[in-house]
Amino acid sequence: AGCLHVTVTMPAHARPPGQPFYDASLEDAARPAGSLVRAEPLALPPLYRAKAWRILYSTRDYAGRPLVSSGMVIISTVAQKQAGPRKIVAWAHPTTGTQRACAPTLAPLPHKTILGLNELVSLGAAVVATDYPGLGTTGPTGYLVGKGQAYALLDAVKAAQRLPNGGLGRDVVLWGYSQGGHAALFASQLAGRYAPTL
């Protein structure tokens, strides 16, 4: 099955699904929501002023059942204008498909799936982007199920905060369009109760 990336259907990805990074146990899923299960460095183009990781983290579906999701974290190495911990943009991607292989982190150039990333890096921001459960990881995708996708977006931020030496703060902007706009709107409604530390 093909996957949409931006507006192009792409049948191939850099890493086929089922690779060990994306596989998780029931114990991994049962960790507190927002726990970082694992992370690995993600390559960026030479001279790109940021560090990046692919992450796997625990989250919940719309009914509160435990599962895992994958995503990516790009942390600018450019100094912010404001003092203090680095600000976070939680990116919620538009529809890429509903198959496991359609995860943005599986794209040949994963960082290119984040709209405006170059500008955000130049401003010194950190960007956290969920794949949503079922894309990359096993399990149902929950396509346009607002509550579950909101949880995945907020839990990705909590997991990113656990990266060593990331320097991430609590200030978060939720940003997305299409499917991602839907997820961001739900996350904005639920954040006060579900993620009060953000």
mmCIF file of C-alpha atoms in Angstrom:
data_model
loop_
_atom_site.group_PDB
_atom_site.id
_atom_site.type_symbol
_atom_site.label_atom_id
_atom_site.label_comp_id
_atom_site.label_asym_id
_atom_site.label_seq_id
_atom_site.Cartn_x
_atom_site.Cartn_y
_atom_site.Cartn_z
ATOM 1 C CA ALA A 1 0.000 0.000 0.000
ATOM 2 C CA GLY A 2 1.231 3.488 -0.803
ATOM 3 C CA CYS A 3 1.614 6.283 1.735
ATOM 4 C CA LEU A 4 1.148 10.003 1.276
ATOM 5 C CA HIS A 5 4.104 12.242 2.046
ATOM 6 C CA VAL A 6 3.203 15.877 1.577
ATOM 7 C CA THR A 7 1.029 15.366 -1.529
ATOM 8 C CA VAL A 8 2.936 12.545 -3.212
ATOM 9 C CA THR A 9 2.196 8.818 -2.951
ATOM 10 C CA MET A 10 5.388 6.970 -2.034
ATOM 11 C CA PRO A 11 5.482 3.171 -1.987
ATOM 12 C CA ALA A 12 8.936 2.729 -0.436
ATOM 13 C CA HIS A 13 10.482 3.759 2.841
ATOM 14 C CA ALA A 14 13.975 3.756 4.282
ATOM 15 C CA ARG A 15 13.145 1.162 6.947
ATOM 16 C CA PRO A 16 10.524 -1.544 6.524
ATOM 17 C CA PRO A 17 8.045 -1.967 9.360
ATOM 18 C CA GLY A 18 8.733 -4.760 11.781
ATOM 19 C CA GLN A 19 12.274 -3.606 12.486
ATOM 20 C CA PRO A 20 13.209 -4.095 16.139
ATOM 21 C CA PHE A 21 13.107 -0.369 16.924
ATOM 22 C CA TYR A 22 9.340 -0.211 16.313
ATOM 23 C CA ASP A 23 8.482 -3.434 18.117
ATOM 24 C CA ALA A 24 7.434 -3.124 21.739
ATOM 25 C CA SER A 25 6.261 -5.452 24.485
ATOM 26 C CA LEU A 26 3.093 -5.258 26.549
ATOM 27 C CA GLU A 27 5.315 -4.148 29.431
ATOM 28 C CA ASP A 28 6.578 -1.227 27.327
ATOM 29 C CA ALA A 29 3.011 -0.159 26.551
ATOM 30 C CA ALA A 30 1.985 -0.439 30.208
ATOM 31 C CA ARG A 31 4.566 2.097 31.391
ATOM 32 C CA PRO A 32 3.155 5.458 32.508
ATOM 33 C CA ALA A 33 1.911 7.434 29.517
ATOM 34 C CA GLY A 34 4.687 9.559 28.064
ATOM 35 C CA SER A 35 7.494 7.203 29.107
ATOM 36 C CA LEU A 36 10.413 7.023 26.707
ATOM 37 C CA VAL A 37 10.777 3.360 25.696
ATOM 38 C CA ARG A 38 13.799 3.882 23.430
ATOM 39 C CA ALA A 39 15.511 6.447 21.244
ATOM 40 C CA GLU A 40 18.069 6.305 18.458
ATOM 41 C CA PRO A 41 19.871 9.090 16.604
ATOM 42 C CA LEU A 42 18.244 10.241 13.379
ATOM 43 C CA ALA A 43 20.547 11.504 10.635
ATOM 44 C CA LEU A 44 20.113 15.074 9.419
ATOM 45 C CA PRO A 45 21.826 16.712 6.432
ATOM 46 C CA PRO A 46 25.390 17.947 7.025
ATOM 47 C CA LEU A 47 25.575 21.436 8.563
ATOM 48 C CA TYR A 48 21.956 21.196 9.771
ATOM 49 C CA ARG A 49 21.847 23.125 13.050
ATOM 50 C CA ALA A 50 19.995 20.545 15.110
ATOM 51 C CA LYS A 51 20.191 17.110 16.709
ATOM 52 C CA ALA A 52 17.527 14.507 16.005
ATOM 53 C CA TRP A 53 16.224 11.218 17.384
ATOM 54 C CA ARG A 54 13.638 8.632 16.452
ATOM 55 C CA ILE A 55 11.656 7.760 19.610
ATOM 56 C CA LEU A 56 9.337 5.027 20.813
ATOM 57 C CA TYR A 57 7.091 5.908 23.761
ATOM 58 C CA SER A 58 4.084 4.764 25.738
ATOM 59 C CA THR A 59 0.704 6.399 25.229
ATOM 60 C CA ARG A 60 -3.016 5.592 25.501
ATOM 61 C CA ASP A 61 -5.842 5.100 23.029
ATOM 62 C CA TYR A 62 -9.163 6.946 23.233
ATOM 63 C CA ALA A 63 -10.390 4.551 25.945
ATOM 64 C CA GLY A 64 -7.229 4.855 28.036
ATOM 65 C CA ARG A 65 -5.806 1.472 27.001
ATOM 66 C CA PRO A 66 -1.998 1.290 26.873
ATOM 67 C CA LEU A 67 -0.105 1.149 23.594
ATOM 68 C CA VAL A 68 3.060 2.534 22.051
ATOM 69 C CA SER A 69 3.731 5.088 19.357
ATOM 70 C CA SER A 70 6.786 6.235 17.483
ATOM 71 C CA GLY A 71 7.868 9.717 16.539
ATOM 72 C CA MET A 72 10.853 12.003 16.149
ATOM 73 C CA VAL A 73 12.459 14.817 18.064
ATOM 74 C CA ILE A 74 14.533 17.565 16.441
ATOM 75 C CA ILE A 75 16.259 19.931 18.867
ATOM 76 C CA SER A 76 17.813 23.060 17.419
ATOM 77 C CA THR A 77 21.367 23.923 18.413
ATOM 78 C CA VAL A 78 20.671 27.597 17.662
ATOM 79 C CA ALA A 79 20.382 29.805 20.737
ATOM 80 C CA GLN A 80 16.850 30.960 21.570
ATOM 81 C CA LYS A 81 16.136 34.652 21.919
ATOM 82 C CA GLN A 82 14.486 34.055 25.310
ATOM 83 C CA ALA A 83 16.448 32.740 28.256
ATOM 84 C CA GLY A 84 15.452 29.459 29.877
ATOM 85 C CA PRO A 85 14.587 25.955 28.719
ATOM 86 C CA ARG A 86 14.002 25.350 25.037
ATOM 87 C CA LYS A 87 10.473 25.945 23.718
ATOM 88 C CA ILE A 88 8.695 23.006 22.061
ATOM 89 C CA VAL A 89 6.548 22.781 18.945
ATOM 90 C CA ALA A 90 4.457 19.596 18.909
ATOM 91 C CA TRP A 91 3.920 18.825 15.218
ATOM 92 C CA ALA A 92 0.868 16.773 14.240
ATOM 93 C CA HIS A 93 1.251 15.539 10.681
ATOM 94 C CA PRO A 94 -1.469 15.453 8.024
ATOM 95 C CA THR A 95 -2.795 12.197 6.607
ATOM 96 C CA THR A 96 -0.015 9.966 5.285
ATOM 97 C CA GLY A 97 -2.033 6.745 5.084
ATOM 98 C CA THR A 98 -3.281 4.103 7.498
ATOM 99 C CA GLN A 99 -0.721 1.335 6.991
ATOM 100 C CA ARG A 100 2.113 0.708 9.405
ATOM 101 C CA ALA A 101 4.649 1.667 6.717
ATOM 102 C CA CYS A 102 3.122 5.162 6.392
ATOM 103 C CA ALA A 103 4.838 6.578 9.486
ATOM 104 C CA PRO A 104 6.702 9.826 8.751
ATOM 105 C CA THR A 105 9.723 8.435 10.629
ATOM 106 C CA LEU A 106 9.926 5.717 7.956
ATOM 107 C CA ALA A 107 10.147 8.234 5.102
ATOM 108 C CA PRO A 108 13.488 8.396 3.255
ATOM 109 C CA LEU A 109 14.016 11.923 4.669
ATOM 110 C CA PRO A 110 11.910 12.002 7.845
ATOM 111 C CA HIS A 111 12.737 15.607 8.731
ATOM 112 C CA LYS A 112 11.221 16.723 5.406
ATOM 113 C CA THR A 113 7.782 15.598 6.629
ATOM 114 C CA ILE A 114 7.648 18.453 9.161
ATOM 115 C CA LEU A 115 6.248 21.641 7.670
ATOM 116 C CA GLY A 116 8.361 24.700 8.526
ATOM 117 C CA LEU A 117 11.129 22.750 10.256
ATOM 118 C CA ASN A 118 13.943 24.906 8.849
ATOM 119 C CA GLU A 119 12.335 28.064 10.226
ATOM 120 C CA LEU A 120 11.705 26.450 13.616
ATOM 121 C CA VAL A 121 15.328 25.289 13.833
ATOM 122 C CA SER A 122 16.514 28.805 12.968
ATOM 123 C CA LEU A 123 14.405 30.155 15.869
ATOM 124 C CA GLY A 124 16.025 27.723 18.297
ATOM 125 C CA ALA A 125 12.923 25.606 18.906
ATOM 126 C CA ALA A 126 12.612 21.909 19.627
ATOM 127 C CA VAL A 127 10.148 20.023 17.425
ATOM 128 C CA VAL A 128 8.424 16.846 18.585
ATOM 129 C CA ALA A 129 6.478 14.921 15.942
ATOM 130 C CA THR A 130 4.337 11.863 16.643
ATOM 131 C CA ASP A 131 3.716 9.205 13.998
ATOM 132 C CA TYR A 132 0.418 8.359 15.799
ATOM 133 C CA PRO A 133 -0.113 4.785 17.023
ATOM 134 C CA GLY A 134 -0.373 2.162 14.298
ATOM 135 C CA LEU A 135 1.965 4.044 11.967
ATOM 136 C CA GLY A 136 5.409 2.538 12.469
ATOM 137 C CA THR A 137 4.218 0.549 15.486
ATOM 138 C CA THR A 138 1.743 -2.313 15.517
ATOM 139 C CA GLY A 139 -1.883 -1.821 16.417
ATOM 140 C CA PRO A 140 -4.906 0.092 15.197
ATOM 141 C CA THR A 141 -4.279 3.542 13.746
ATOM 142 C CA GLY A 142 -7.282 5.272 15.322
ATOM 143 C CA TYR A 143 -7.511 7.504 12.234
ATOM 144 C CA LEU A 144 -9.307 10.747 13.176
ATOM 145 C CA VAL A 145 -10.119 9.462 16.655
ATOM 146 C CA GLY A 146 -9.365 12.778 18.317
ATOM 147 C CA LYS A 147 -8.833 11.693 21.896
ATOM 148 C CA GLY A 148 -6.274 8.970 21.132
ATOM 149 C CA GLN A 149 -4.345 11.092 18.646
ATOM 150 C CA ALA A 150 -4.310 13.990 21.109
ATOM 151 C CA TYR A 151 -2.850 11.675 23.746
ATOM 152 C CA ALA A 152 -0.179 10.516 21.296
ATOM 153 C CA LEU A 153 0.770 14.118 20.532
ATOM 154 C CA LEU A 154 1.010 15.147 24.190
ATOM 155 C CA ASP A 155 2.777 11.946 25.258
ATOM 156 C CA ALA A 156 5.379 12.424 22.525
ATOM 157 C CA VAL A 157 6.300 15.728 24.174
ATOM 158 C CA LYS A 158 6.524 14.109 27.619
ATOM 159 C CA ALA A 159 8.756 11.359 26.189
ATOM 160 C CA ALA A 160 10.980 13.917 24.423
ATOM 161 C CA GLN A 161 11.500 15.706 27.728
ATOM 162 C CA ARG A 162 13.126 12.503 28.986
ATOM 163 C CA LEU A 163 15.905 12.560 26.383
ATOM 164 C CA PRO A 164 19.186 13.108 28.233
ATOM 165 C CA ASN A 165 20.594 16.631 27.973
ATOM 166 C CA GLY A 166 17.696 17.773 25.776
ATOM 167 C CA GLY A 167 17.097 20.955 27.760
ATOM 168 C CA LEU A 168 13.391 20.997 26.901
ATOM 169 C CA GLY A 169 11.027 23.166 28.885
ATOM 170 C CA ARG A 170 7.282 23.066 29.556
ATOM 171 C CA ASP A 171 6.107 25.636 27.001
ATOM 172 C CA VAL A 172 4.474 23.847 24.070
ATOM 173 C CA VAL A 173 2.814 25.036 20.886
ATOM 174 C CA LEU A 174 0.499 22.491 19.218
ATOM 175 C CA TRP A 175 0.666 22.716 15.433
ATOM 176 C CA GLY A 176 -0.817 20.658 12.640
ATOM 177 C CA TYR A 177 -3.135 20.667 9.673
ATOM 178 C CA SER A 178 -5.600 18.259 8.100
ATOM 179 C CA GLN A 179 -5.487 15.137 10.300
ATOM 180 C CA GLY A 180 -2.853 16.941 12.381
ATOM 181 C CA GLY A 181 -5.049 19.994 12.862
ATOM 182 C CA HIS A 182 -7.736 17.689 14.191
ATOM 183 C CA ALA A 183 -5.220 16.112 16.616
ATOM 184 C CA ALA A 184 -3.890 19.510 17.717
ATOM 185 C CA LEU A 185 -7.381 20.873 18.421
ATOM 186 C CA PHE A 186 -8.274 17.834 20.518
ATOM 187 C CA ALA A 187 -4.926 18.063 22.325
ATOM 188 C CA SER A 188 -5.561 21.711 23.173
ATOM 189 C CA GLN A 189 -8.891 20.753 24.772
ATOM 190 C CA LEU A 190 -7.460 17.817 26.734
ATOM 191 C CA ALA A 191 -4.020 19.102 27.699
ATOM 192 C CA GLY A 192 -5.038 20.781 30.953
ATOM 193 C CA ARG A 193 -6.364 17.520 32.360
ATOM 194 C CA TYR A 194 -4.232 14.938 30.544
ATOM 195 C CA ALA A 195 -0.854 16.705 30.585
ATOM 196 C CA PRO A 196 -0.973 19.331 33.351
ATOM 197 C CA THR A 197 2.836 19.526 33.517
ATOM 198 C CA LEU A 198 2.905 21.053 30.009
#
